[in-house]
mmCIF file of C-alpha atoms in Angstrom:
data_model
loop_
_atom_site.group_PDB
_atom_site.id
_atom_site.type_symbol
_atom_site.label_atom_id
_atom_site.label_comp_id
_atom_site.label_asym_id
_atom_site.label_seq_id
_atom_site.Cartn_x
_atom_site.Cartn_y
_atom_site.Cartn_z
ATOM 1 C CA MET A 13 5.986 0.284 3.438
ATOM 2 C CA LEU A 14 5.520 3.855 4.700
ATOM 3 C CA VAL A 15 1.928 5.634 4.506
ATOM 4 C CA VAL A 16 2.238 9.336 5.114
ATOM 5 C CA ASP A 17 -0.947 10.935 6.308
ATOM 6 C CA GLY A 18 -0.853 14.099 4.274
ATOM 7 C CA ASN A 19 0.633 15.036 0.778
ATOM 8 C CA GLU A 20 1.129 18.824 1.113
ATOM 9 C CA ALA A 21 4.180 20.913 1.189
ATOM 10 C CA GLN A 22 4.692 20.278 4.823
ATOM 11 C CA ASP A 23 4.670 16.735 4.681
ATOM 12 C CA GLU A 24 7.260 16.337 1.762
ATOM 13 C CA TYR A 25 10.175 16.024 4.332
ATOM 14 C CA MET A 26 9.011 12.614 5.230
ATOM 15 C CA GLY A 27 8.909 11.239 1.673
ATOM 16 C CA GLN A 28 12.362 12.852 0.935
ATOM 17 C CA ILE A 29 13.793 11.222 4.205
ATOM 18 C CA PHE A 30 12.159 7.786 3.080
ATOM 19 C CA LEU A 31 14.217 7.990 -0.319
ATOM 20 C CA LYS A 32 17.444 9.052 1.376
ATOM 21 C CA VAL A 33 17.229 5.999 3.496
ATOM 22 C CA PHE A 34 15.954 3.256 0.946
ATOM 23 C CA GLY A 35 16.818 5.051 -2.310
ATOM 24 C CA LYS A 36 19.508 2.302 -3.157
ATOM 25 C CA GLN A 37 16.949 -0.417 -2.766
ATOM 26 C CA GLY A 38 14.753 0.913 -5.463
ATOM 27 C CA ALA A 39 12.234 2.892 -3.367
ATOM 28 C CA THR A 40 9.403 5.217 -4.856
ATOM 29 C CA ILE A 41 6.933 7.181 -3.635
ATOM 30 C CA ILE A 42 3.191 7.172 -4.818
ATOM 31 C CA ARG A 43 1.059 10.199 -4.445
ATOM 32 C CA PRO A 44 -2.746 9.306 -4.604
ATOM 33 C CA ASP A 45 -5.228 12.154 -4.810
ATOM 34 C CA PHE A 46 -7.683 10.217 -3.105
ATOM 35 C CA LEU A 47 -8.396 7.936 0.068
ATOM 36 C CA CYS A 48 -8.414 4.104 -0.356
ATOM 37 C CA MET A 49 -11.134 4.201 2.520
ATOM 38 C CA ASP A 50 -13.384 6.056 0.227
ATOM 39 C CA ARG A 51 -13.346 4.090 -2.563
ATOM 40 C CA GLU A 52 -15.176 0.342 -3.138
ATOM 41 C CA PRO A 53 -12.762 -2.488 -3.497
ATOM 42 C CA THR A 54 -13.662 -2.837 -7.027
ATOM 43 C CA ASP A 55 -12.904 0.607 -7.730
ATOM 44 C CA LYS A 56 -10.353 0.737 -10.666
ATOM 45 C CA GLU A 57 -8.366 3.735 -9.611
ATOM 46 C CA ARG A 58 -8.079 2.109 -6.150
ATOM 47 C CA GLU A 59 -7.491 -1.435 -7.594
ATOM 48 C CA ASP A 60 -4.658 0.112 -9.753
ATOM 49 C CA MET A 61 -3.096 2.019 -7.043
ATOM 50 C CA VAL A 62 -3.055 -1.229 -4.443
ATOM 51 C CA ARG A 63 -1.536 -3.189 -7.425
ATOM 52 C CA GLN A 64 1.242 -0.575 -7.890
ATOM 53 C CA ILE A 65 1.972 -0.664 -4.380
ATOM 54 C CA ALA A 66 1.999 -4.359 -3.856
ATOM 55 C CA TYR A 67 4.081 -5.175 -6.907
ATOM 56 C CA HIS A 68 6.594 -2.701 -6.649
ATOM 57 C CA PRO A 69 9.690 -4.432 -6.374
ATOM 58 C CA GLY A 70 11.056 -2.292 -3.530
ATOM 59 C CA PRO A 71 10.168 -0.198 -0.604
ATOM 60 C CA VAL A 72 7.017 2.142 -1.296
ATOM 61 C CA CYS A 73 6.275 5.347 0.498
ATOM 62 C CA VAL A 74 2.570 6.482 -0.272
ATOM 63 C CA MET A 75 1.602 10.165 0.536
ATOM 64 C CA GLN A 76 -2.166 10.429 0.600
ATOM 65 C CA PRO A 77 -4.566 13.364 1.363
ATOM 66 C CA HIS A 78 -4.808 13.946 5.390
ATOM 67 C CA HIS A 79 -7.357 12.235 7.155
ATOM 68 C CA GLY A 80 -5.741 10.540 10.294
ATOM 69 C CA LYS A 81 -3.788 7.613 11.099
ATOM 70 C CA ARG A 82 -6.709 4.924 10.686
ATOM 71 C CA SER A 83 -7.100 6.121 6.762
ATOM 72 C CA ALA A 84 -3.427 5.565 6.568
ATOM 73 C CA MET A 85 -3.180 2.294 7.998
ATOM 74 C CA TYR A 86 -6.263 1.204 6.118
ATOM 75 C CA THR A 87 -4.554 2.243 2.946
ATOM 76 C CA GLY A 88 -1.236 -0.085 3.774
ATOM 77 C CA PHE A 89 -3.734 -2.971 4.755
ATOM 78 C CA ALA A 90 -5.504 -2.840 1.269
ATOM 79 C CA ALA A 91 -2.000 -3.071 -0.405
ATOM 80 C CA LEU A 92 -0.517 -5.828 1.659
ATOM 81 C CA LEU A 93 -3.848 -7.964 1.334
ATOM 82 C CA GLN A 94 -3.184 -7.904 -2.518
ATOM 83 C CA GLN A 95 0.374 -9.517 -1.657
ATOM 84 C CA GLY A 96 -1.061 -12.401 0.176
ATOM 85 C CA ILE A 97 1.071 -12.290 3.382
ATOM 86 C CA GLU A 98 -0.002 -13.515 6.703
ATOM 87 C CA SER A 99 0.591 -10.940 9.093
ATOM 88 C CA VAL A 100 1.329 -7.259 9.354
ATOM 89 C CA VAL A 101 3.609 -5.236 12.093
ATOM 90 C CA VAL A 102 2.482 -1.751 12.653
ATOM 91 C CA THR A 103 4.396 1.075 14.053
ATOM 92 C CA ASP A 104 4.304 4.932 14.579
ATOM 93 C CA SER A 105 6.567 7.515 13.018
ATOM 94 C CA ASP A 106 7.798 8.625 16.465
ATOM 95 C CA THR A 107 9.114 5.026 17.221
ATOM 96 C CA TYR A 108 12.318 3.316 17.581
ATOM 97 C CA LEU A 109 12.134 -0.267 17.235
ATOM 98 C CA ASP A 110 14.608 -2.822 18.266
ATOM 99 C CA PRO A 111 16.321 -4.811 15.612
ATOM 100 C CA HIS A 112 14.578 -8.055 16.720
ATOM 101 C CA VAL A 113 11.208 -6.948 17.082
ATOM 102 C CA CYS A 114 9.443 -8.182 13.965
ATOM 103 C CA LYS A 115 11.016 -11.541 14.775
ATOM 104 C CA GLU A 116 10.031 -11.623 18.452
ATOM 105 C CA LEU A 117 6.546 -10.594 17.418
ATOM 106 C CA ALA A 118 6.270 -13.242 14.760
ATOM 107 C CA PHE A 119 7.301 -15.882 17.594
ATOM 108 C CA ALA A 120 4.488 -14.610 19.468
ATOM 109 C CA LEU A 121 1.783 -14.910 16.611
ATOM 110 C CA SER A 122 3.039 -18.279 15.702
ATOM 111 C CA GLU A 123 2.599 -19.817 19.148
ATOM 112 C CA SER A 124 -1.128 -20.629 18.164
ATOM 113 C CA PRO A 125 -3.370 -20.381 15.058
ATOM 114 C CA ILE A 126 -5.809 -19.087 17.650
ATOM 115 C CA ILE A 127 -3.883 -16.149 18.420
ATOM 116 C CA GLY A 128 -4.570 -13.036 16.257
ATOM 117 C CA ALA A 129 -2.694 -10.286 17.734
ATOM 118 C CA ALA A 130 0.255 -9.146 19.734
ATOM 119 C CA THR A 131 2.175 -6.584 21.244
ATOM 120 C CA GLY A 132 5.421 -5.883 22.861
ATOM 121 C CA ASP A 133 7.198 -3.677 25.271
ATOM 122 C CA VAL A 134 6.745 0.044 24.724
ATOM 123 C CA ARG A 135 9.281 2.307 26.447
ATOM 124 C CA ILE A 136 9.711 5.981 26.540
ATOM 125 C CA TYR A 137 12.869 7.471 25.300
ATOM 126 C CA ASN A 138 12.018 11.320 25.980
ATOM 127 C CA THR A 139 12.383 11.090 29.718
ATOM 128 C CA GLY A 140 13.745 14.891 30.350
ATOM 129 C CA THR A 141 10.981 16.006 32.232
ATOM 130 C CA TRP A 142 9.310 15.048 35.366
ATOM 131 C CA VAL A 143 5.782 14.121 33.627
ATOM 132 C CA SER A 144 7.872 11.990 30.682
ATOM 133 C CA PHE A 145 10.030 10.291 33.369
ATOM 134 C CA LEU A 146 7.145 9.346 35.549
ATOM 135 C CA SER A 147 5.156 8.038 32.596
ATOM 136 C CA SER A 148 7.966 5.905 31.418
ATOM 137 C CA LEU A 149 7.717 4.182 35.164
ATOM 138 C CA ARG A 150 3.857 3.966 34.336
ATOM 139 C CA TYR A 151 4.755 2.303 30.801
ATOM 140 C CA TRP A 152 6.997 -0.487 32.523
ATOM 141 C CA PHE A 153 4.195 -1.493 34.588
ATOM 142 C CA ALA A 154 1.283 -1.173 32.169
ATOM 143 C CA PHE A 155 3.175 -3.495 29.778
ATOM 144 C CA ASN A 156 5.338 -5.784 31.996
ATOM 145 C CA LEU A 157 2.776 -6.213 34.709
ATOM 146 C CA GLU A 158 -0.773 -5.574 33.592
ATOM 147 C CA ARG A 159 -0.520 -6.514 30.035
ATOM 148 C CA GLY A 160 1.786 -9.171 31.104
ATOM 149 C CA ALA A 161 -1.018 -10.614 33.389
ATOM 150 C CA GLN A 162 -3.546 -10.179 30.619
ATOM 151 C CA SER A 163 -1.357 -12.053 28.184
ATOM 152 C CA TYR A 164 -1.187 -15.004 30.404
ATOM 153 C CA HIS A 165 -4.869 -15.322 30.009
ATOM 154 C CA SER A 166 -4.762 -14.284 26.300
ATOM 155 C CA VAL A 167 -7.013 -11.275 26.648
ATOM 156 C CA VAL A 168 -4.579 -8.324 26.035
ATOM 157 C CA ASN A 169 -7.098 -5.386 25.769
ATOM 158 C CA CYS A 170 -4.952 -2.836 23.488
ATOM 159 C CA VAL A 171 -2.174 -3.586 21.088
ATOM 160 C CA SER A 172 -0.349 -0.522 21.433
ATOM 161 C CA GLY A 173 -0.177 1.883 18.399
ATOM 162 C CA PRO A 174 3.513 2.016 18.382
ATOM 163 C CA LEU A 175 4.192 -1.686 18.278
ATOM 164 C CA GLY A 176 1.805 -4.575 17.180
ATOM 165 C CA ILE A 177 1.358 -7.625 15.146
ATOM 166 C CA TYR A 178 -2.038 -8.755 13.400
ATOM 167 C CA ARG A 179 -2.939 -11.606 10.967
ATOM 168 C CA MET A 180 -4.004 -10.348 7.872
ATOM 169 C CA SER A 181 -6.838 -12.889 7.827
ATOM 170 C CA ILE A 182 -8.747 -11.070 10.588
ATOM 171 C CA ILE A 183 -7.691 -7.614 9.118
ATOM 172 C CA SER A 184 -9.625 -8.517 6.023
ATOM 173 C CA ASP A 185 -12.407 -9.526 7.912
ATOM 174 C CA VAL A 186 -12.676 -6.350 10.215
ATOM 175 C CA MET A 187 -10.741 -3.309 8.200
ATOM 176 C CA ASP A 188 -13.841 -1.929 6.792
ATOM 177 C CA GLY A 189 -15.788 -1.438 9.785
ATOM 178 C CA TRP A 190 -12.972 -0.677 11.719
ATOM 179 C CA VAL A 191 -11.909 2.288 9.442
ATOM 180 C CA LYS A 192 -15.679 3.793 9.249
ATOM 181 C CA GLN A 193 -16.176 3.433 13.077
ATOM 182 C CA SER A 194 -18.391 6.164 14.520
ATOM 183 C CA PHE A 195 -19.457 7.478 17.722
ATOM 184 C CA LEU A 196 -22.653 9.487 18.205
ATOM 185 C CA GLY A 197 -22.839 9.950 14.551
ATOM 186 C CA VAL A 198 -19.282 11.307 14.255
ATOM 187 C CA LEU A 199 -16.347 9.262 12.545
ATOM 188 C CA CYS A 200 -13.927 8.135 15.154
ATOM 189 C CA THR A 201 -10.161 9.410 14.750
ATOM 190 C CA TYR A 202 -8.115 8.197 17.854
ATOM 191 C CA GLY A 203 -8.539 4.898 19.680
ATOM 192 C CA ASP A 204 -7.553 3.027 16.342
ATOM 193 C CA ASP A 205 -5.316 0.441 18.242
ATOM 194 C CA ARG A 206 -7.993 -0.311 21.124
ATOM 195 C CA HIS A 207 -10.769 -0.765 18.621
ATOM 196 C CA LEU A 208 -8.669 -2.946 16.220
ATOM 197 C CA THR A 209 -7.774 -5.071 19.324
ATOM 198 C CA ASN A 210 -11.343 -5.360 20.350
ATOM 199 C CA LEU A 211 -12.449 -6.552 17.096
ATOM 200 C CA VAL A 212 -9.884 -9.171 17.223
ATOM 201 C CA LEU A 213 -11.082 -10.236 20.555
ATOM 202 C CA ARG A 214 -14.704 -10.117 19.207
ATOM 203 C CA GLU A 215 -14.000 -12.564 16.332
ATOM 204 C CA GLY A 216 -13.010 -15.178 19.160
ATOM 205 C CA TYR A 217 -9.262 -14.678 18.648
ATOM 206 C CA LYS A 218 -6.709 -14.377 21.616
ATOM 207 C CA VAL A 219 -4.066 -11.400 21.964
ATOM 208 C CA LYS A 220 -0.885 -11.642 23.512
ATOM 209 C CA PHE A 221 2.274 -9.868 24.942
ATOM 210 C CA THR A 222 5.645 -10.401 24.628
ATOM 211 C CA HIS A 223 8.377 -8.541 26.893
ATOM 212 C CA TYR A 224 11.112 -9.537 24.308
ATOM 213 C CA ALA A 225 9.762 -7.163 21.332
ATOM 214 C CA ILE A 226 10.923 -3.932 22.371
ATOM 215 C CA CYS A 227 10.404 -0.293 21.093
ATOM 216 C CA TYR A 228 10.940 3.332 22.424
ATOM 217 C CA THR A 229 8.333 5.829 21.558
ATOM 218 C CA ASP A 230 7.647 9.556 22.473
ATOM 219 C CA THR A 231 5.427 10.747 25.159
ATOM 220 C CA PRO A 232 4.175 14.423 26.268
ATOM 221 C CA ILE A 233 6.927 16.197 28.164
ATOM 222 C CA ARG A 234 4.341 19.071 29.703
ATOM 223 C CA PHE A 235 1.522 18.002 32.129
ATOM 224 C CA ILE A 236 -1.355 19.768 29.921
ATOM 225 C CA ALA A 237 -0.108 17.931 26.867
ATOM 226 C CA TRP A 238 -0.142 14.705 29.401
ATOM 227 C CA VAL A 239 -3.728 15.351 30.399
ATOM 228 C CA THR A 240 -4.918 15.617 26.796
ATOM 229 C CA GLN A 241 -3.375 12.355 25.920
ATOM 230 C CA GLN A 242 -4.920 10.703 28.927
ATOM 231 C CA THR A 243 -8.564 12.135 28.023
ATOM 232 C CA ARG A 244 -8.205 11.009 24.655
ATOM 233 C CA TRP A 245 -7.193 7.586 25.682
ATOM 234 C CA SER A 246 -9.749 7.447 28.307
ATOM 235 C CA LYS A 247 -12.596 8.495 25.838
ATOM 236 C CA SER A 248 -11.460 5.524 23.587
ATOM 237 C CA PHE A 249 -11.851 3.054 26.723
ATOM 238 C CA PHE A 250 -15.259 4.269 27.358
ATOM 239 C CA ARG A 251 -16.287 3.859 23.595
ATOM 240 C CA GLU A 252 -15.097 0.415 23.330
ATOM 241 C CA ILE A 253 -16.860 -0.823 26.682
ATOM 242 C CA PRO A 254 -19.764 -2.026 24.646
ATOM 243 C CA ILE A 255 -17.634 -4.201 22.469
ATOM 244 C CA GLN A 256 -15.771 -5.632 25.242
ATOM 245 C CA LEU A 257 -19.013 -6.434 27.151
ATOM 246 C CA GLY A 258 -20.379 -8.254 24.032
ATOM 247 C CA CYS A 259 -17.230 -10.812 23.862
ATOM 248 C CA MET A 260 -16.473 -11.297 27.447
ATOM 249 C CA HIS A 261 -18.037 -14.747 27.369
ATOM 250 C CA MET A 262 -15.817 -16.062 24.778
ATOM 251 C CA HIS A 263 -12.667 -15.274 26.959
ATOM 252 C CA SER A 264 -11.124 -15.589 30.280
ATOM 253 C CA TYR A 265 -12.564 -13.884 33.600
ATOM 254 C CA TRP A 266 -9.630 -12.049 33.614
ATOM 255 C CA MET A 267 -10.880 -9.907 31.014
ATOM 256 C CA THR A 268 -13.875 -9.094 32.931
ATOM 257 C CA TYR A 269 -11.702 -8.082 35.825
ATOM 258 C CA ALA A 270 -9.434 -5.862 33.761
ATOM 259 C CA LEU A 271 -12.324 -3.961 32.474
ATOM 260 C CA LEU A 272 -13.816 -3.540 36.036
ATOM 261 C CA TYR A 273 -10.530 -2.675 37.470
ATOM 262 C CA GLN A 274 -9.899 0.073 34.760
ATOM 263 C CA LEU A 275 -13.549 1.549 35.170
ATOM 264 C CA ILE A 276 -13.951 1.384 39.068
ATOM 265 C CA TYR A 277 -10.385 1.954 40.424
ATOM 266 C CA PRO A 278 -10.006 5.519 39.448
ATOM 267 C CA MET A 279 -13.503 6.479 40.549
ATOM 268 C CA MET A 280 -12.833 4.952 44.081
ATOM 269 C CA MET A 281 -9.607 6.849 44.161
ATOM 270 C CA ILE A 282 -11.167 10.051 43.617
ATOM 271 C CA TYR A 283 -13.830 9.141 46.102
ATOM 272 C CA ASN A 284 -11.569 8.452 48.896
ATOM 273 C CA LEU A 285 -9.575 11.699 48.168
ATOM 274 C CA VAL A 286 -12.592 13.910 48.297
ATOM 275 C CA ASN A 287 -13.992 11.922 51.382
ATOM 276 C CA CYS A 288 -10.765 12.242 53.154
ATOM 277 C CA ILE A 289 -10.279 15.947 52.324
ATOM 278 C CA TYR A 290 -14.104 17.225 53.566
ATOM 279 C CA PHE A 291 -14.976 14.534 55.711
ATOM 280 C CA GLY A 292 -11.696 12.740 57.125
ATOM 281 C CA THR A 293 -10.013 13.113 60.281
ATOM 282 C CA GLY A 294 -6.027 13.751 60.226
ATOM 283 C CA SER A 295 -5.428 10.138 61.123
ATOM 284 C CA GLN A 296 -7.454 8.924 58.169
ATOM 285 C CA ILE A 297 -5.922 11.272 55.766
ATOM 286 C CA SER A 298 -2.650 9.726 56.936
ATOM 287 C CA TRP A 299 -3.641 6.338 56.765
ATOM 288 C CA TRP A 300 -4.999 6.969 53.077
ATOM 289 C CA LEU A 301 -1.381 8.412 52.207
ATOM 290 C CA ILE A 302 0.357 5.621 53.971
ATOM 291 C CA SER A 303 -1.626 3.076 52.027
ATOM 292 C CA ILE A 304 -0.823 4.890 48.654
ATOM 293 C CA ALA A 305 2.902 4.825 49.533
ATOM 294 C CA PHE A 306 2.689 1.062 50.681
ATOM 295 C CA VAL A 307 1.190 0.037 47.388
ATOM 296 C CA GLY A 308 3.800 2.242 45.476
ATOM 297 C CA SER A 309 6.553 0.389 47.584
ATOM 298 C CA LEU A 310 5.167 -2.853 46.691
ATOM 299 C CA LYS A 311 5.522 -2.009 42.889
ATOM 300 C CA THR A 312 8.796 -0.629 43.420
ATOM 301 C CA CYS A 313 10.081 -3.655 45.219
ATOM 302 C CA TYR A 314 8.807 -5.798 42.336
ATOM 303 C CA ALA A 315 10.216 -3.895 39.571
ATOM 304 C CA LEU A 316 13.741 -3.552 41.396
ATOM 305 C CA ARG A 317 13.539 -7.519 41.695
ATOM 306 C CA VAL A 318 13.119 -7.785 37.971
ATOM 307 C CA THR A 319 15.028 -5.197 36.376
ATOM 308 C CA GLY A 320 17.703 -3.794 39.101
ATOM 309 C CA ASP A 321 16.985 -0.388 37.884
ATOM 310 C CA LYS A 322 17.095 2.315 40.804
ATOM 311 C CA LYS A 323 14.897 4.661 38.843
ATOM 312 C CA PHE A 324 11.973 2.454 40.133
ATOM 313 C CA PHE A 325 12.239 4.020 43.724
ATOM 314 C CA PHE A 326 10.315 7.216 42.110
ATOM 315 C CA THR A 327 7.280 4.792 41.417
ATOM 316 C CA THR A 328 5.269 6.220 44.413
ATOM 317 C CA VAL A 329 5.891 9.615 43.151
ATOM 318 C CA TYR A 330 3.494 8.649 40.131
ATOM 319 C CA GLY A 331 0.916 8.410 42.476
ATOM 320 C CA PHE A 332 0.669 12.190 42.792
ATOM 321 C CA LEU A 333 0.529 12.582 39.043
ATOM 322 C CA TYR A 334 -2.039 9.884 38.775
ATOM 323 C CA MET A 335 -4.451 11.767 41.398
ATOM 324 C CA LEU A 336 -3.654 15.192 39.800
ATOM 325 C CA GLY A 337 -4.094 14.507 36.320
ATOM 326 C CA TYR A 338 -4.958 10.912 35.166
ATOM 327 C CA VAL A 339 -8.108 10.657 37.538
ATOM 328 C CA PRO A 340 -9.610 13.789 36.590
ATOM 329 C CA ALA A 341 -8.939 12.984 32.998
ATOM 330 C CA LYS A 342 -10.884 9.718 33.033
ATOM 331 C CA ILE A 343 -13.730 11.293 34.616
ATOM 332 C CA PHE A 344 -13.706 14.518 31.982
ATOM 333 C CA ALA A 345 -13.399 11.819 29.476
ATOM 334 C CA ALA A 346 -16.480 10.041 30.658
ATOM 335 C CA LEU A 347 -18.603 13.522 30.700
ATOM 336 C CA THR A 348 -17.385 14.652 27.308
ATOM 337 C CA LEU A 349 -17.693 11.422 25.180
ATOM 338 C CA TYR A 350 -19.725 13.592 22.627
ATOM 339 C CA ASP A 351 -16.342 15.405 21.795
ATOM 340 C CA ASN A 352 -14.638 13.337 19.382
ATOM 341 C CA SER A 353 -11.735 15.806 18.599
ATOM 342 C CA TRP A 354 -7.835 15.101 19.318
ATOM 343 C CA GLY A 355 -8.031 18.065 21.504
ATOM 344 C CA THR A 356 -5.033 20.756 21.967
ATOM 345 C CA SER A 357 -3.700 22.153 25.221
ATOM 346 C CA ALA A 358 -5.621 25.441 24.644
ATOM 347 C CA ARG A 359 -8.971 23.524 23.832
ATOM 348 C CA LEU A 360 -8.503 21.341 26.874
ATOM 349 C CA ILE A 361 -8.379 24.331 29.026
ATOM 350 C CA ARG A 362 -11.129 25.852 27.585
ATOM 351 C CA ASN A 363 -13.230 22.697 27.851
ATOM 352 C CA PHE A 364 -12.423 22.593 31.618
ATOM 353 C CA THR A 365 -13.427 26.043 32.161
ATOM 354 C CA GLN A 366 -16.540 25.592 30.425
ATOM 355 C CA PHE A 367 -17.308 22.536 32.319
#
């Protein structure tokens, strides 16, 4: 099933591509003039549309009014619940999936009934600029090292939007609250993947990562666009802290460690940087730079040992991108949580200037 977030003229090309790919399999396009999330489950129009989607014998494309990814996913969940399936794999339109990805995700979920969700190895395909290339290195460590460690303790804290699988029994329990999540009185748009993961953890289920399920997705190629993305992700991280605090006692201590690390480490880095610049001696600054290079070298050695790919020699360079973009974005996100918009390059520059 494909759910398109938009039913206007500029969105029509997605429906046409869908028909071109799946036309011989009896594909159809359904164009509701309402949002599933705005209707009660007992609403007749919603019931009729859900049945039409669920019982169509071929692939279905739903082109609904624009309201964000979360609303589109909700429509898909409602239709799949009608079919009575056990689990659902979710992905984005800018993601390329490995042919075996669904099978590998299903294997991860079938490990135990207590596993409620799982994610895979998300990689970057557009590595043509220094920002996107360094991001691709960061992605490898974020999934194969950080999420790998979290998975060992069954507490992966974010099933990434481009690739994830969920048990439908859990989706059924949390989807209404998830789609109408609000913060400071404003309906939330971004951070749908992290919030859904936290709701799974709050229900007492475990979340896993498997490096056998692979996909390739898009990342910003320009610095300002990348900072905008990191600001948005950081805001969703801060927004989800109360939920994580509320369910820590149900899971491994590693969940507490991961939260504290993501919260404190960037602040420590910026403190050390400012302290070295304004109060440090030349030797202190040198030792600080050497320590960053040393940690980067350790990560490089690990990645080279596992993959044998020489591109990881550039891992240390990501430290500069981290300090120049990620850490300021994290601090800015914490101070502007009231702004719930997705943000654009121009808007981000204006906000930084006003701040």
